[in-house]
mmCIF file of C-alpha atoms in Angstrom:
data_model
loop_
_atom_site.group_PDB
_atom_site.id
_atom_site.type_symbol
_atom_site.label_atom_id
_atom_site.label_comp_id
_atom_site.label_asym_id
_atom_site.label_seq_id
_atom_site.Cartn_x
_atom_site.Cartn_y
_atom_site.Cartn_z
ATOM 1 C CA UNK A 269 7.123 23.468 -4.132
ATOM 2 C CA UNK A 270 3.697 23.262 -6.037
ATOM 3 C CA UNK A 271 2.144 19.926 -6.096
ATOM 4 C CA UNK A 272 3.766 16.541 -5.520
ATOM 5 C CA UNK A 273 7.546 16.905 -6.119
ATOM 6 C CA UNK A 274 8.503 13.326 -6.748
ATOM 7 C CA UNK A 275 12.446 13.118 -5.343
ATOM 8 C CA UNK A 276 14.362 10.183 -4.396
ATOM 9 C CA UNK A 277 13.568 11.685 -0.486
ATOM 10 C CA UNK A 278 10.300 11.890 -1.261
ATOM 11 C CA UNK A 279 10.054 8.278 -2.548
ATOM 12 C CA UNK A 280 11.936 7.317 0.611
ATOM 13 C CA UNK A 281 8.547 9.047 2.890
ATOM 14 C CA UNK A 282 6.170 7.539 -0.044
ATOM 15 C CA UNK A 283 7.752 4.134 1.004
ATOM 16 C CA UNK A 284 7.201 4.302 4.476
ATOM 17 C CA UNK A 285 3.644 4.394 4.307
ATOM 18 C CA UNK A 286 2.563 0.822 3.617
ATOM 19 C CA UNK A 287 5.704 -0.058 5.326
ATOM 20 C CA UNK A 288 4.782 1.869 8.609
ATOM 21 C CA UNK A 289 1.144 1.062 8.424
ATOM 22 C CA UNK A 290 2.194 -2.960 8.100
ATOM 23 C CA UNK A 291 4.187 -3.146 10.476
ATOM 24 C CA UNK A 292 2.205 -1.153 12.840
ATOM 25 C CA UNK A 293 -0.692 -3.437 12.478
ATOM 26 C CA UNK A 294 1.657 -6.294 12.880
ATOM 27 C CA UNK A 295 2.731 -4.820 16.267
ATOM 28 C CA UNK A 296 -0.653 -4.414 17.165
ATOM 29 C CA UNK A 297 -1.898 -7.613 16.789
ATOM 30 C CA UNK A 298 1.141 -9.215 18.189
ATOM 31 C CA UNK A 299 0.820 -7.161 21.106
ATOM 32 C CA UNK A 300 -3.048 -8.361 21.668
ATOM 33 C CA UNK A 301 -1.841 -11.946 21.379
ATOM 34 C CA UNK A 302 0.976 -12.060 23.630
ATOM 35 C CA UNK A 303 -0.818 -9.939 26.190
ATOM 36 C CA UNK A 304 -3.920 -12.912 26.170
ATOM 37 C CA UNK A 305 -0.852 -15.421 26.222
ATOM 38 C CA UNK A 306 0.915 -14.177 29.203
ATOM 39 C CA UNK A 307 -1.892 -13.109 30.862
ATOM 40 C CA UNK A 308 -2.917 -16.986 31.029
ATOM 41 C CA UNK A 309 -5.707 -17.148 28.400
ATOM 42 C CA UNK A 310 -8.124 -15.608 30.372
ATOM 43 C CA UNK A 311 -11.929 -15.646 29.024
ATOM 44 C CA UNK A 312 -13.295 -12.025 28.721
ATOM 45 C CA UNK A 313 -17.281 -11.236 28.942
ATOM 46 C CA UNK A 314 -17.388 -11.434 25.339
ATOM 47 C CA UNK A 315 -15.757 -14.258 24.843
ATOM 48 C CA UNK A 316 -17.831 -17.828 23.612
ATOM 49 C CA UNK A 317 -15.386 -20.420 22.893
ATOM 50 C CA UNK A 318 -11.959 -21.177 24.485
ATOM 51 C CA UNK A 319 -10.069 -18.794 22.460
ATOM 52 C CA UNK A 320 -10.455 -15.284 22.378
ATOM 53 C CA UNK A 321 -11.393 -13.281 18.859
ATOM 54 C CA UNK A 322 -9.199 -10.327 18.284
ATOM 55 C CA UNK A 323 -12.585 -8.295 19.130
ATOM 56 C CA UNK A 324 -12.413 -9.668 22.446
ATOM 57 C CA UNK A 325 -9.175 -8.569 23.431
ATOM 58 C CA UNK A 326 -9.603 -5.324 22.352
ATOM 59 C CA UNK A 327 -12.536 -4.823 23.865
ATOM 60 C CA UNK A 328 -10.334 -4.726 27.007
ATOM 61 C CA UNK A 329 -7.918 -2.067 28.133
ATOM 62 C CA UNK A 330 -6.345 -2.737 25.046
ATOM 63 C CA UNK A 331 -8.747 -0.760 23.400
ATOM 64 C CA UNK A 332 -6.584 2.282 23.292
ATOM 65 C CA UNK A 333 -3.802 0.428 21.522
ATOM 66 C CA UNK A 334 -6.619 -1.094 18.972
ATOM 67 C CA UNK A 335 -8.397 1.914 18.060
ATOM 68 C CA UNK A 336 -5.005 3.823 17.309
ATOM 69 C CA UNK A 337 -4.097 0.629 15.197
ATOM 70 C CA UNK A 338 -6.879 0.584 13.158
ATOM 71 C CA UNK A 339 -6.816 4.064 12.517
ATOM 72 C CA UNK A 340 -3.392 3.796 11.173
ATOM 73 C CA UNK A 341 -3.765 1.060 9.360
ATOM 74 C CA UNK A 342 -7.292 2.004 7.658
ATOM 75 C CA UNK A 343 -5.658 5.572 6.866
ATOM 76 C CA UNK A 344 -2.495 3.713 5.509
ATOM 77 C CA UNK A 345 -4.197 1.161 3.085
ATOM 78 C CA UNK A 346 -6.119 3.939 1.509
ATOM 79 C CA UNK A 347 -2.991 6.132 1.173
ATOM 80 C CA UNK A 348 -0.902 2.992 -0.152
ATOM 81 C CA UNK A 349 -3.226 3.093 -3.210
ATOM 82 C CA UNK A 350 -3.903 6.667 -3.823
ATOM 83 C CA UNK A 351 -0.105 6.973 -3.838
ATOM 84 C CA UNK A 352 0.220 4.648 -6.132
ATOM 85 C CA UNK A 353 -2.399 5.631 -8.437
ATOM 86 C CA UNK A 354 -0.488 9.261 -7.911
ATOM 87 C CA UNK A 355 2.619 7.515 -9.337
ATOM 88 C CA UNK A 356 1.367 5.679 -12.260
ATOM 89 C CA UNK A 357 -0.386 8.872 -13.676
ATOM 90 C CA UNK A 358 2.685 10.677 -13.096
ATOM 91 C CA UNK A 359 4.858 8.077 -15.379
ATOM 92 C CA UNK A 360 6.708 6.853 -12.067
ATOM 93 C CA UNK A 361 5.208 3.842 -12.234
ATOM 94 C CA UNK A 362 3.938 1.624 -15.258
ATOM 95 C CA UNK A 363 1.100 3.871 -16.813
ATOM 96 C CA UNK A 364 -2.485 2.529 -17.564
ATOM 97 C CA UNK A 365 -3.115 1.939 -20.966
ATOM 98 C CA UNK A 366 -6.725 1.669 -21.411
ATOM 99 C CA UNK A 367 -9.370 2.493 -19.819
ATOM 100 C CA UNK A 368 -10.370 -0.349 -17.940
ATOM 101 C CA UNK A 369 -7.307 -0.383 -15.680
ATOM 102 C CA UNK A 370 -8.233 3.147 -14.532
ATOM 103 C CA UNK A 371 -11.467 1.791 -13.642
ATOM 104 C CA UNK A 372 -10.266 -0.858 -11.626
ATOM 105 C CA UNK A 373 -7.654 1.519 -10.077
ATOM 106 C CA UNK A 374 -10.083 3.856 -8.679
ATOM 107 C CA UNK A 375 -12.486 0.836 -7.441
ATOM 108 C CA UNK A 376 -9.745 0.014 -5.152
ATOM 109 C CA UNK A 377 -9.212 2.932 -4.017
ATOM 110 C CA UNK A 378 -13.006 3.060 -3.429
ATOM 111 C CA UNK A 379 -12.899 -0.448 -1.788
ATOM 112 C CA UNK A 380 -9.985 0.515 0.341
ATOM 113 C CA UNK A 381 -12.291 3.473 1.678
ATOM 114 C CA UNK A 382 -15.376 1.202 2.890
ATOM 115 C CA UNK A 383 -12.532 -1.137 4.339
ATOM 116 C CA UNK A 384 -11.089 1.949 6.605
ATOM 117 C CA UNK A 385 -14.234 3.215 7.319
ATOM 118 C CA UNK A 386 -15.086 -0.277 8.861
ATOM 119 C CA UNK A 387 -12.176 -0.812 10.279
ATOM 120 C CA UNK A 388 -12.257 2.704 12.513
ATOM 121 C CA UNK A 389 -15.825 2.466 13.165
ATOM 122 C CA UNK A 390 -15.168 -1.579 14.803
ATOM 123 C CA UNK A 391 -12.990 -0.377 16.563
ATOM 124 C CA UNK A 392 -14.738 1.833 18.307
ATOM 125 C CA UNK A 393 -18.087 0.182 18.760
ATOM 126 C CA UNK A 394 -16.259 -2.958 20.821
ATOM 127 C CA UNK A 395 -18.045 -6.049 20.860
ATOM 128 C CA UNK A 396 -18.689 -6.091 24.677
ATOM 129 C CA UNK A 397 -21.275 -2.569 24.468
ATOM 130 C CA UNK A 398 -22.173 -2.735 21.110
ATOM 131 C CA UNK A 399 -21.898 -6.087 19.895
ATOM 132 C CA UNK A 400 -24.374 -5.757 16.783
ATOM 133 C CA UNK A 401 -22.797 -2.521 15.971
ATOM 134 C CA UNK A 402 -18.813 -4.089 15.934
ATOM 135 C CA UNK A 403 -20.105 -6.945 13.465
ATOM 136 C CA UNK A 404 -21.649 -4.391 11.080
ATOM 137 C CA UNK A 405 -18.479 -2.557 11.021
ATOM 138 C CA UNK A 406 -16.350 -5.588 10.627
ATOM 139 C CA UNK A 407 -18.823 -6.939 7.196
ATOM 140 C CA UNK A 408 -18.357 -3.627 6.058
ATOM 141 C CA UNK A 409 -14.399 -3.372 6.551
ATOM 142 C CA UNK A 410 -14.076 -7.479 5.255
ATOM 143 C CA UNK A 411 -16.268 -6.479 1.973
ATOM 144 C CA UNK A 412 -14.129 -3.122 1.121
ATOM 145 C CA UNK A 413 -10.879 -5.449 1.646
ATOM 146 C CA UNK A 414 -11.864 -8.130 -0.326
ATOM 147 C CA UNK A 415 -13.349 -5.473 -3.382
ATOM 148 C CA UNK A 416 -9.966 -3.800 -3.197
ATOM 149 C CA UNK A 417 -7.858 -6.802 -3.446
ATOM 150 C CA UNK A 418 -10.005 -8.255 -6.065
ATOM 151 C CA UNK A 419 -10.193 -4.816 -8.095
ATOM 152 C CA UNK A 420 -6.289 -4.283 -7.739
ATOM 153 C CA UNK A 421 -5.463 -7.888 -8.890
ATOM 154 C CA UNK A 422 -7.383 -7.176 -11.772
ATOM 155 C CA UNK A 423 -5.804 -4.019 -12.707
ATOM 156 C CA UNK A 424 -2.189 -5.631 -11.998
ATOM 157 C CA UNK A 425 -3.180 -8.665 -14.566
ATOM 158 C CA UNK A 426 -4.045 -5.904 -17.450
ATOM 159 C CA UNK A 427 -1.084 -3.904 -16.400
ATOM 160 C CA UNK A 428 1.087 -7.370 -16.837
ATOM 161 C CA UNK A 429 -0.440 -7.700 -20.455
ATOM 162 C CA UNK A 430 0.493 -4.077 -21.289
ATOM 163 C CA UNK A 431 3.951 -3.943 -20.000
ATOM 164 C CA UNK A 432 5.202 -8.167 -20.454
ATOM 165 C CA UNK A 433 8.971 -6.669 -20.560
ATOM 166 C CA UNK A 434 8.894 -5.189 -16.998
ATOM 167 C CA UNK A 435 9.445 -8.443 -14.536
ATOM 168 C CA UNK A 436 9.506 -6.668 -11.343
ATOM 169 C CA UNK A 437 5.478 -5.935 -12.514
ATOM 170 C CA UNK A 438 4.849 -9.674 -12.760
ATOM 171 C CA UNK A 439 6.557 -9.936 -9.731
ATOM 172 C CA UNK A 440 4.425 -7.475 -8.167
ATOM 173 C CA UNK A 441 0.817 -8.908 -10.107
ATOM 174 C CA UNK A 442 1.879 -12.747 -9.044
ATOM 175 C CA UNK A 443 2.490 -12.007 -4.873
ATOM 176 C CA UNK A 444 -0.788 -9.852 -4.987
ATOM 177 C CA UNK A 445 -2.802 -12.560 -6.393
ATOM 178 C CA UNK A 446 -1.301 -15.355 -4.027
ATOM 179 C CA UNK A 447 -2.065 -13.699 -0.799
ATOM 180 C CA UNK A 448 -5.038 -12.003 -2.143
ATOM 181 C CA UNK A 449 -6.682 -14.956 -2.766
ATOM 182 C CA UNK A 450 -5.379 -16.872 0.532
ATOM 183 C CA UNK A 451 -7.093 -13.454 2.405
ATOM 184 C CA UNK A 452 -9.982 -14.239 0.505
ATOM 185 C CA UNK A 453 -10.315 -18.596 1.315
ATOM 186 C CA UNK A 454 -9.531 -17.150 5.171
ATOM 187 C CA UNK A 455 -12.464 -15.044 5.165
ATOM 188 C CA UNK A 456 -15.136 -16.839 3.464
ATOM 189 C CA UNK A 457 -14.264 -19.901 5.851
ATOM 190 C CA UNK A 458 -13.826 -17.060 8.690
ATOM 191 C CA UNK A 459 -17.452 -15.918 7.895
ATOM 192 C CA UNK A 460 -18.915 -19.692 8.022
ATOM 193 C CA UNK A 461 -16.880 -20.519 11.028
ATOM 194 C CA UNK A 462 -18.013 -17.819 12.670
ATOM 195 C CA UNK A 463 -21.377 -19.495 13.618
ATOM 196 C CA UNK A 464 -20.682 -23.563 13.488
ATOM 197 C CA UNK A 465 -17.037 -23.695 15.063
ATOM 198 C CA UNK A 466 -16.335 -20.420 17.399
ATOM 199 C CA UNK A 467 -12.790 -21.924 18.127
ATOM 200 C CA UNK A 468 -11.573 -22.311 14.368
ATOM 201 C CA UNK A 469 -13.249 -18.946 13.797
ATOM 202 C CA UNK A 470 -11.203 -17.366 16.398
ATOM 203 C CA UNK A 471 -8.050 -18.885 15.181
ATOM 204 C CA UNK A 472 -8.575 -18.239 11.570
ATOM 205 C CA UNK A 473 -9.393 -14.397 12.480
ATOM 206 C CA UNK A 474 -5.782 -14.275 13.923
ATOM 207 C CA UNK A 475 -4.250 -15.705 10.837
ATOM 208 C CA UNK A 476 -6.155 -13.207 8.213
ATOM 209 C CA UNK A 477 -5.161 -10.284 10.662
ATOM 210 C CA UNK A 478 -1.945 -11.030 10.561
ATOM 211 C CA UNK A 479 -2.120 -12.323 6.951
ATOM 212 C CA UNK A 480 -3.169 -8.714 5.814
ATOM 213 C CA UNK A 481 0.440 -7.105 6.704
ATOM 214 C CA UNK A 482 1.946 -9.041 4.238
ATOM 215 C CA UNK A 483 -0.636 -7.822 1.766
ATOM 216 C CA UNK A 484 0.132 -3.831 2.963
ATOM 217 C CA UNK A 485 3.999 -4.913 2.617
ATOM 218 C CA UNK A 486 3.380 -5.270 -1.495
ATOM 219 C CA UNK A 487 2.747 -1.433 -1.771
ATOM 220 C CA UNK A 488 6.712 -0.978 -0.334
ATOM 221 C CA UNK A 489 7.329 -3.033 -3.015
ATOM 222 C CA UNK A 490 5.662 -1.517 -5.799
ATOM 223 C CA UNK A 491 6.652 2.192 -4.376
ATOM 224 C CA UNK A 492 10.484 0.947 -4.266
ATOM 225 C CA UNK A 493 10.218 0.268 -8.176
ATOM 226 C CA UNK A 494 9.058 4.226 -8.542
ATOM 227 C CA UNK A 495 11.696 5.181 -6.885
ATOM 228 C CA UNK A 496 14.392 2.952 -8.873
ATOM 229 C CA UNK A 497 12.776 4.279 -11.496
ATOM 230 C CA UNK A 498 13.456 7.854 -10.719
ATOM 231 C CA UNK A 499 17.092 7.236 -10.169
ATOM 232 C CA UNK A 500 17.555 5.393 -13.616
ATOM 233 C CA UNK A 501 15.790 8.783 -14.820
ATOM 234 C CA UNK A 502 18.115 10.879 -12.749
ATOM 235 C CA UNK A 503 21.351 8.539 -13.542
ATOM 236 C CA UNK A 504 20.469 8.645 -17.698
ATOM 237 C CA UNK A 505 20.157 13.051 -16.896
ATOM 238 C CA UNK A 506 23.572 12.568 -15.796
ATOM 239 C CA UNK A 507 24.965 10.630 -18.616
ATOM 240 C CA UNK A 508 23.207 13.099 -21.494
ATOM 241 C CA UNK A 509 24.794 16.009 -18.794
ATOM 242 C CA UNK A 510 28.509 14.173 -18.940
ATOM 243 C CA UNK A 511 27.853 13.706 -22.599
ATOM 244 C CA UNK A 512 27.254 17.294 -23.177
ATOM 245 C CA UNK A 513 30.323 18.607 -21.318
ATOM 246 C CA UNK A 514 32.811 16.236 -23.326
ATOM 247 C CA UNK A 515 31.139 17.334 -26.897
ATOM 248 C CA UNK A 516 31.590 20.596 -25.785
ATOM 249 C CA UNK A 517 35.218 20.786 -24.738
ATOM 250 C CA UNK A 518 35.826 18.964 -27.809
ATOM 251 C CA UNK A 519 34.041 21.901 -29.270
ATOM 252 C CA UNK A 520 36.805 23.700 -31.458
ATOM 253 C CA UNK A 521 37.735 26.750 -29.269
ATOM 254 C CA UNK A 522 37.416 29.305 -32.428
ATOM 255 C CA UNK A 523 34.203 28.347 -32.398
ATOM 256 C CA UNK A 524 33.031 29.413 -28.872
ATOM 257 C CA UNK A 525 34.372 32.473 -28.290
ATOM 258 C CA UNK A 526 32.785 35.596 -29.477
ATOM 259 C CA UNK A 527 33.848 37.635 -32.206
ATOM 260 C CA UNK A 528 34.090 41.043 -30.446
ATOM 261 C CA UNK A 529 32.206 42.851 -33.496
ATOM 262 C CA UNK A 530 28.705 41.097 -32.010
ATOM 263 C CA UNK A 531 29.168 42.562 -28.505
ATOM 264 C CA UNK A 532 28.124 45.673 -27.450
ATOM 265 C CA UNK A 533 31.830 46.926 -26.696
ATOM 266 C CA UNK A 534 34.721 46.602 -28.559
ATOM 267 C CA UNK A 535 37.923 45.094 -27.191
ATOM 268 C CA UNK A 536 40.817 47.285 -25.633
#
């Protein structure tokens, strides 16, 4: 098999990577929480305010579980969009049209990379040992999120304008920009609370964190209509295949076999 064979199994493993990756960083987080939960709130060395930044549990022995997270995750996002800009140039998906849209597509994929980048590196530089370090990493991976969700809603509106028949593409363009832009409110007040109100910035971390599965969940969506579309392809084959068949046995029969003067051997 040379090159990216696009079959309906193959769209089934394309799938699973934003769903995977989502729900992976869901169980992360969720993990984190409930371990700070049952564990009675306690404050860790890090810790300023009475409720503990994602940071600071993972700069516990949860840091394991966090740095495998990320990884995933950061790995995941990018692949989510190089997949899908894969599937769009290969027809499986609604095609650019111009050139702008291509310009925003790979922008997002760009912004996707700082955003993984950031996200692995934070992860590893804790916030305990290498406090200026983690923050660094965590601007960086916030900017490359916030690029890519602002570069792909901007490709998604053009695509809408190019292809107004397709609804499950307005669909798509409509739930992108509404948690897109909620990720975006989160952050800005995130970054603000994060030196007037350590509590609210704490709290509002754990909301965008878990607010950004929903976001990778929209790739699933969009790699679900590739493979749909594949199957109409594959069920229309079918029909021009059945069509072929009857046309043929209706085929007068004179008229297929062949006279024995054209073959190499005469008849006995």
């Amino acid at each position: 098999m040379t090159g990216l064979h696009l079959s309906t199994q193959s769209h089934r493993l394309l799938i699973c990577v934003p769903l995977i990756t989502g729900l992976f960083w869901f169980a992360t987080l969720l993990a984190m929480l409930l371990t700070w939960l049952i564990s009675g709130r306690p404050k860790y060395v890090s810790q300023e305010g009475n409720v503990a930044y994602i940071s600071d549990v993972a700069a516990s022995f949860l840091k394991p579980l966090f740095i495998v997270g990320c990884c995933i995750t950061g790995v995941g996002f990018m692949l989510s969009l190089v997949l899908e800009r894969l599937l769009r140039h290969r027809g499986r998906l609604p095609p650019s049209m111009r050139k702008k849209e291509r310009v925003f597509e790979i922008l997002a994929i760009v912004g996707s990379i700082i955003g993984m980048l950031g996200l692995v590196f934070l992860s590893g530089f804790d916030t305990k040992r290498y406090h200026t370090a983690h923050y660094v990493c965590l601007f960086f991976f916030a900017l490359g999120v916030i690029l890519s969700v602002i570069f792909t809603v901007f490709e998604y509106r053009w695509l809408v304008q190019n292809h107004p028949d397709i609804i499950k593409l307005r669909y798509a363009y409509l739930v992108k920009a509404v948690i897109g832009s909620v990720l975006i409110v989160l952050a800005i007040a995130f970054g603000i609370a994060l030196f007037y109100a350590s509590e609210v910035g704490a709290i509002l971390e754990w909301i965008i964190g878990f607010g950004f599965t929903f976001y990778l969940l929209t790739f699933a969506y969009d790699l679900r209509a590739a493979r749909i579309a594949e199957e109409k392809e594959g069920e229309d084959m079918a029909e021009k295949g059945q069509a072929s068949l009857i046309a043929d046995h209706r085929e007068p029969l004179s008229s297929r076999i062949r006279p024995w003067k054209n073959t190499a051997y005469p008849p006995r």
